[in-house]
Coordinates of N, CA, C and O in Angstrom, one line a residue:
X1 N 34.3 -36.8 -8.6 CA 33.0 -37.4 -8.3 C 32.8 -38.7 -9.1 O 33.0 -38.7 -10.3
X2 N 32.5 -39.7 -8.5 CA 32.3 -41.0 -9.1 C 30.9 -41.3 -9.4 O 30.0 -41.2 -8.5
X3 N 30.5 -41.7 -10.6 CA 29.2 -42.0 -11.0 C 28.8 -43.4 -10.5 O 29.7 -44.3 -10.4
X4 N 27.5 -43.6 -10.1 CA 27.1 -44.9 -9.7 C 27.2 -45.9 -10.8 O 27.1 -45.5 -12.0
X5 N 27.5 -47.2 -10.5 CA 27.6 -48.2 -11.6 C 26.3 -48.4 -12.3 O 25.2 -48.2 -11.8
X6 N 26.4 -48.7 -13.6 CA 25.2 -48.9 -14.4 C 25.1 -50.4 -14.8 O 26.1 -51.1 -14.9
X7 N 23.9 -50.8 -15.0 CA 23.6 -52.2 -15.5 C 24.2 -52.3 -16.9 O 24.2 -51.4 -17.7
X8 N 24.8 -53.5 -17.1 CA 25.4 -53.8 -18.4 C 24.4 -54.6 -19.3 O 23.4 -55.2 -18.8
X9 N 24.6 -54.6 -20.6 CA 23.8 -55.4 -21.5 C 24.0 -56.9 -21.2 O 25.1 -57.3 -20.7
X10 N 23.0 -57.7 -21.4 CA 23.1 -59.1 -21.1 C 23.1 -59.9 -22.5 O 22.5 -59.4 -23.5
X11 N 23.9 -60.9 -22.5 CA 24.0 -61.8 -23.7 C 22.6 -62.4 -23.9 O 21.8 -62.7 -23.0
X12 N 22.3 -62.6 -25.2 CA 20.9 -63.1 -25.6 C 20.5 -64.4 -24.9 O 19.4 -64.6 -24.4
X13 N 21.5 -65.3 -24.7 CA 21.2 -66.6 -24.1 C 20.8 -66.6 -22.6 O 20.3 -67.5 -22.1
X14 N 21.1 -65.5 -22.0 CA 20.8 -65.4 -20.5 C 19.5 -64.7 -20.3 O 18.9 -64.8 -19.2
X15 N 18.9 -64.1 -21.4 CA 17.6 -63.5 -21.2 C 16.5 -64.5 -21.0 O 16.6 -65.7 -21.5
X16 N 15.5 -64.2 -20.3 CA 14.4 -65.1 -20.0 C 14.1 -65.3 -18.6 O 14.6 -64.6 -17.7
X17 N 13.4 -66.4 -18.3 CA 13.0 -66.7 -16.9 C 13.9 -67.8 -16.3 O 14.1 -68.9 -17.0
X18 N 14.3 -67.6 -15.1 CA 15.1 -68.6 -14.4 C 14.5 -68.9 -13.1 O 13.9 -68.0 -12.4
X19 N 14.6 -70.2 -12.6 CA 13.9 -70.6 -11.4 C 14.9 -71.4 -10.5 O 15.7 -72.2 -11.1
X20 N 14.7 -71.3 -9.2 CA 15.5 -72.1 -8.3 C 15.0 -72.0 -6.9 O 14.0 -71.3 -6.6
X21 N 15.6 -72.7 -6.0 CA 15.2 -72.7 -4.6 C 16.4 -72.6 -3.7 O 17.5 -73.1 -4.0
X22 N 16.2 -72.0 -2.5 CA 17.1 -72.0 -1.4 C 16.4 -72.2 -0.1 O 15.2 -72.0 0.0
X23 N 17.1 -72.6 0.9 CA 16.5 -72.8 2.2 C 17.1 -71.8 3.2 O 18.3 -71.6 3.3
X24 N 16.2 -71.2 4.1 CA 16.6 -70.3 5.1 C 15.7 -70.5 6.3 O 14.4 -70.5 6.1
X25 N 16.2 -70.6 7.5 CA 15.4 -70.8 8.7 C 14.4 -72.0 8.6 O 13.3 -71.9 9.1
X26 N 14.8 -73.0 7.9 CA 14.0 -74.2 7.8 C 12.9 -74.2 6.8 O 12.1 -75.1 6.7
X27 N 12.8 -73.1 6.0 CA 11.8 -73.0 5.0 C 12.4 -72.8 3.6 O 13.4 -72.1 3.5
X28 N 11.8 -73.5 2.7 CA 12.3 -73.4 1.3 C 11.7 -72.1 0.7 O 10.5 -71.8 0.9
X29 N 12.5 -71.4 0.0 CA 12.1 -70.2 -0.7 C 12.3 -70.5 -2.2 O 13.3 -71.1 -2.7
X30 N 11.2 -70.2 -3.0 CA 11.2 -70.4 -4.4 C 11.6 -69.1 -5.1 O 10.9 -68.0 -4.8
X31 N 12.5 -69.1 -6.0 CA 13.0 -67.9 -6.6 C 12.7 -67.9 -8.1 O 12.9 -68.9 -8.8
X32 N 12.2 -66.8 -8.6 CA 12.0 -66.6 -10.1 C 12.7 -65.3 -10.4 O 12.5 -64.3 -9.8
X33 N 13.6 -65.4 -11.4 CA 14.4 -64.3 -11.9 C 14.1 -64.1 -13.4 O 14.3 -65.1 -14.1
X34 N 13.7 -62.9 -13.8 CA 13.5 -62.6 -15.2 C 14.5 -61.6 -15.6 O 14.6 -60.6 -15.0
X35 N 15.2 -62.0 -16.7 CA 16.3 -61.1 -17.2 C 16.0 -60.7 -18.6 O 15.5 -61.5 -19.4
X36 N 16.2 -59.4 -18.9 CA 16.0 -58.9 -20.2 C 16.9 -57.7 -20.4 O 17.3 -57.1 -19.5
X37 N 17.1 -57.3 -21.7 CA 17.8 -56.1 -22.0 C 16.7 -55.0 -22.2 O 15.7 -55.2 -22.7
X38 N 17.1 -53.8 -21.7 CA 16.3 -52.6 -21.9 C 16.6 -52.0 -23.2 O 17.7 -52.2 -23.8
X39 N 15.6 -51.3 -23.8 CA 15.9 -50.6 -25.1 C 17.1 -49.6 -25.0 O 17.7 -49.4 -26.0
X40 N 17.4 -49.1 -23.8 CA 18.5 -48.2 -23.6 C 19.8 -48.9 -23.6 O 20.9 -48.3 -23.5
X41 N 19.8 -50.3 -23.6 CA 21.1 -51.0 -23.7 C 21.5 -51.8 -22.5 O 22.3 -52.7 -22.5
X42 N 21.1 -51.4 -21.3 CA 21.4 -52.1 -20.1 C 20.5 -53.2 -19.7 O 19.4 -53.3 -20.3
X43 N 21.0 -54.1 -18.9 CA 20.1 -55.2 -18.5 C 19.1 -54.8 -17.4 O 19.3 -53.8 -16.7
X44 N 18.1 -55.6 -17.3 CA 17.0 -55.4 -16.3 C 16.6 -56.8 -15.7 O 16.7 -57.8 -16.4
X45 N 16.3 -56.7 -14.4 CA 16.0 -58.0 -13.7 C 14.7 -57.8 -12.9 O 14.6 -56.7 -12.2
X46 N 13.9 -58.8 -12.8 CA 12.8 -58.8 -11.9 C 13.0 -60.1 -11.1 O 13.1 -61.2 -11.6
X47 N 13.0 -59.9 -9.7 CA 13.3 -61.0 -8.8 C 12.1 -61.1 -7.9 O 11.6 -60.2 -7.2
X48 N 11.5 -62.4 -7.8 CA 10.4 -62.7 -7.0 C 10.8 -63.9 -6.1 O 11.2 -64.9 -6.6
X49 N 10.6 -63.7 -4.8 CA 10.9 -64.8 -3.8 C 9.6 -65.2 -3.1 O 8.9 -64.3 -2.6
X50 N 9.3 -66.5 -3.2 CA 8.1 -67.0 -2.6 C 8.5 -67.9 -1.5 O 9.1 -69.0 -1.7
X51 N 8.1 -67.6 -0.2 CA 8.3 -68.4 0.9 C 7.0 -68.4 1.7 O 5.9 -68.8 1.2
X52 N 7.0 -67.9 2.9 CA 5.8 -67.7 3.7 C 4.9 -66.6 3.0 O 3.7 -66.6 3.1
X53 N 5.6 -65.7 2.3 CA 5.0 -64.6 1.6 C 5.6 -64.5 0.2 O 6.7 -65.0 0.0
X54 N 5.0 -63.7 -0.7 CA 5.6 -63.4 -2.0 C 6.2 -62.0 -1.9 O 5.5 -61.1 -1.5
X55 N 7.5 -62.0 -2.2 CA 8.2 -60.7 -2.2 C 8.8 -60.4 -3.5 O 9.5 -61.2 -4.1
X56 N 8.4 -59.2 -4.1 CA 9.0 -58.7 -5.3 C 10.2 -57.8 -4.9 O 10.0 -56.8 -4.2
X57 N 11.3 -58.2 -5.2 CA 12.6 -57.5 -4.8 C 13.0 -56.6 -5.9 O 13.3 -57.0 -7.0
X58 N 13.0 -55.3 -5.7 CA 13.5 -54.3 -6.7 C 15.0 -54.4 -7.0 O 15.8 -54.0 -6.1
X59 N 15.4 -54.9 -8.1 CA 16.8 -55.0 -8.5 C 17.2 -53.7 -9.1 O 16.6 -53.2 -10.0
X60 N 18.3 -53.1 -8.6 CA 18.8 -51.9 -9.1 C 20.1 -51.9 -9.9 O 20.5 -50.9 -10.5
X61 N 20.7 -53.1 -9.9 CA 21.9 -53.2 -10.7 C 22.1 -54.7 -11.2 O 22.0 -55.6 -10.4
X62 N 22.3 -54.8 -12.5 CA 22.5 -56.1 -13.2 C 23.7 -56.0 -14.0 O 23.8 -55.1 -14.9
X63 N 24.7 -56.8 -13.8 CA 25.9 -56.8 -14.6 C 26.3 -58.2 -15.0 O 26.1 -59.2 -14.3
X64 N 26.8 -58.3 -16.3 CA 27.3 -59.6 -16.8 C 28.6 -59.3 -17.4 O 28.7 -58.4 -18.3
X65 N 29.6 -60.1 -17.0 CA 30.9 -60.1 -17.6 C 31.3 -61.5 -17.9 O 31.5 -62.3 -17.0
X66 N 31.3 -61.8 -19.2 CA 31.6 -63.2 -19.6 C 30.5 -64.1 -19.1 O 29.3 -63.8 -19.3
X67 N 30.8 -65.1 -18.3 CA 29.9 -66.0 -17.7 C 29.5 -65.7 -16.3 O 28.7 -66.4 -15.7
X68 N 29.9 -64.5 -15.8 CA 29.6 -64.1 -14.4 C 28.5 -63.1 -14.4 O 28.5 -62.1 -15.1
X69 N 27.5 -63.4 -13.6 CA 26.3 -62.5 -13.5 C 26.2 -62.0 -12.0 O 26.4 -62.8 -11.1
X70 N 25.9 -60.7 -11.9 CA 25.8 -60.2 -10.5 C 24.5 -59.3 -10.5 O 24.3 -58.5 -11.4
X71 N 23.7 -59.4 -9.4 CA 22.6 -58.6 -9.2 C 22.7 -57.9 -7.8 O 23.2 -58.6 -6.9
X72 N 22.2 -56.7 -7.7 CA 22.1 -56.1 -6.4 C 20.7 -55.4 -6.3 O 20.2 -54.8 -7.2
X73 N 20.2 -55.6 -5.1 CA 18.9 -55.0 -4.7 C 19.2 -54.3 -3.4 O 19.0 -54.9 -2.3
X74 N 19.7 -53.1 -3.4 CA 20.1 -52.3 -2.3 C 19.0 -52.2 -1.2 O 19.3 -52.3 0.0
X75 N 17.8 -51.9 -1.6 CA 16.7 -51.6 -0.7 C 16.5 -52.8 0.2 O 16.2 -52.7 1.4
X76 N 16.7 -54.1 -0.2 CA 16.5 -55.3 0.6 C 17.8 -55.9 1.1 O 17.7 -56.9 1.8
X77 N 18.9 -55.3 0.7 CA 20.2 -55.9 1.1 C 20.4 -57.3 0.4 O 21.1 -58.1 1.0
X78 N 20.0 -57.4 -0.8 CA 20.1 -58.7 -1.5 C 21.1 -58.6 -2.6 O 21.2 -57.6 -3.3
X79 N 22.0 -59.6 -2.7 CA 22.9 -59.7 -3.9 C 22.8 -61.2 -4.4 O 22.5 -62.1 -3.6
X80 N 23.1 -61.4 -5.6 CA 23.2 -62.7 -6.2 C 24.4 -62.6 -7.1 O 24.5 -61.8 -8.0
X81 N 25.3 -63.6 -7.0 CA 26.5 -63.7 -7.9 C 26.6 -65.1 -8.3 O 26.5 -66.0 -7.5
X82 N 26.7 -65.3 -9.6 CA 26.7 -66.7 -10.1 C 27.4 -66.8 -11.5 O 27.7 -65.8 -12.1
X83 N 27.7 -68.0 -11.8 CA 28.4 -68.3 -13.1 C 27.4 -69.1 -14.0 O 26.8 -70.1 -13.6
X84 N 27.3 -68.7 -15.3 CA 26.5 -69.3 -16.3 C 27.2 -70.6 -16.7 O 28.4 -70.6 -17.1
X85 N 26.5 -71.7 -16.6 CA 27.1 -73.0 -17.0 C 27.1 -73.2 -18.5 O 26.5 -72.5 -19.3
X86 N 27.8 -74.3 -18.9 CA 27.9 -74.6 -20.3 C 26.5 -74.9 -20.8 O 25.7 -75.6 -20.1
X87 N 26.1 -74.5 -22.0 CA 24.8 -74.7 -22.5 C 23.8 -73.6 -22.1 O 22.7 -73.6 -22.5
X88 N 24.2 -72.7 -21.3 CA 23.4 -71.6 -20.8 C 22.1 -72.0 -20.2 O 21.1 -71.3 -20.4
X89 N 22.0 -73.1 -19.5 CA 20.8 -73.6 -19.0 C 20.8 -73.5 -17.4 O 19.8 -73.9 -16.8
X90 N 21.9 -73.1 -16.8 CA 22.0 -73.1 -15.4 C 23.0 -72.0 -14.9 O 24.0 -71.8 -15.6
X91 N 22.6 -71.4 -13.8 CA 23.5 -70.4 -13.2 C 23.8 -70.9 -11.7 O 22.8 -71.0 -11.0
X92 N 25.0 -71.2 -11.4 CA 25.3 -71.6 -10.0 C 25.9 -70.4 -9.3 O 26.9 -69.8 -9.8
X93 N 25.3 -70.1 -8.2 CA 25.8 -68.9 -7.5 C 25.4 -68.9 -6.0 O 25.0 -69.9 -5.4
X94 N 25.6 -67.7 -5.4 CA 25.4 -67.5 -4.0 C 24.4 -66.3 -3.9 O 24.6 -65.3 -4.4
X95 N 23.3 -66.6 -3.1 CA 22.3 -65.6 -2.8 C 22.6 -65.1 -1.4 O 22.8 -65.8 -0.5
X96 N 22.7 -63.8 -1.3 CA 23.1 -63.1 0.0 C 21.9 -62.2 0.4 O 21.5 -61.4 -0.4
X97 N 21.5 -62.4 1.6 CA 20.5 -61.5 2.2 C 21.0 -61.0 3.5 O 21.1 -61.7 4.5
X98 N 21.5 -59.7 3.5 CA 22.2 -59.2 4.7 C 23.4 -60.0 5.0 O 24.2 -60.3 4.1
X99 N 23.5 -60.5 6.2 CA 24.7 -61.3 6.6 C 24.6 -62.8 6.2 O 25.5 -63.6 6.4
X100 N 23.4 -63.2 5.6 CA 23.2 -64.7 5.4 C 23.5 -65.0 3.9 O 23.0 -64.3 3.0
X101 N 24.2 -66.0 3.7 CA 24.6 -66.5 2.3 C 24.0 -67.9 2.2 O 24.2 -68.8 3.1
X102 N 23.4 -68.2 1.0 CA 22.9 -69.5 0.7 C 23.3 -69.8 -0.8 O 23.2 -68.9 -1.6
X103 N 23.6 -71.1 -1.1 CA 23.8 -71.5 -2.5 C 22.4 -71.4 -3.2 O 21.4 -71.8 -2.6
X104 N 22.5 -70.9 -4.4 CA 21.3 -70.9 -5.2 C 21.6 -71.2 -6.7 O 22.4 -70.5 -7.3
X105 N 21.1 -72.3 -7.2 CA 21.2 -72.7 -8.6 C 19.9 -72.3 -9.3 O 18.8 -72.7 -8.9
X106 N 20.1 -71.5 -10.3 CA 18.9 -71.1 -11.1 C 19.0 -71.9 -12.5 O 20.0 -72.0 -13.1
X107 N 17.8 -72.4 -12.9 CA 17.7 -73.1 -14.2 C 16.8 -72.3 -15.1 O 15.8 -71.8 -14.7
X108 N 17.3 -72.3 -16.4 CA 16.5 -71.5 -17.4 C 15.2 -72.2 -17.6 O 15.2 -73.4 -18.1
X109 N 14.1 -71.6 -17.3 CA 12.8 -72.2 -17.3 C 12.4 -72.7 -18.7 O 11.8 -73.8 -18.9
X110 N 12.7 -71.9 -19.8 CA 12.4 -72.3 -21.1 C 13.2 -73.5 -21.6 O 12.7 -74.3 -22.4
X111 N 14.4 -73.7 -21.1 CA 15.2 -74.9 -21.5 C 15.0 -76.1 -20.7 O 15.5 -77.2 -21.1
X112 N 14.2 -76.0 -19.6 CA 14.0 -77.2 -18.8 C 12.6 -77.7 -18.8 O 12.2 -78.6 -18.0
X113 N 11.8 -77.2 -19.8 CA 10.4 -77.7 -19.9 C 10.4 -79.1 -20.6 O 11.2 -79.5 -21.3

């Protein structure tokens, strides 16, 4: 029997609020991602997408291996995979919603003020 994957701990510099935009069906979607470590040791993510409506996407898996970050929200069919840039102020990646893929660059909100 194989156990389901667990979220991994996140490096300190990746914790915090990240923001970015992607376009789908002619509309811009604004994305806010909040990353933090849980007291139990694994990472936690809160994902909010604002377009025509505001959608809070329940993220159920967050993993970080080196500079690679991956999120999965099975209930919505959402994944995000990206690489943390030098200086830890940007994550360049791909946002996937079902069969649709869009580039999504997230910028660390605290570092871009």
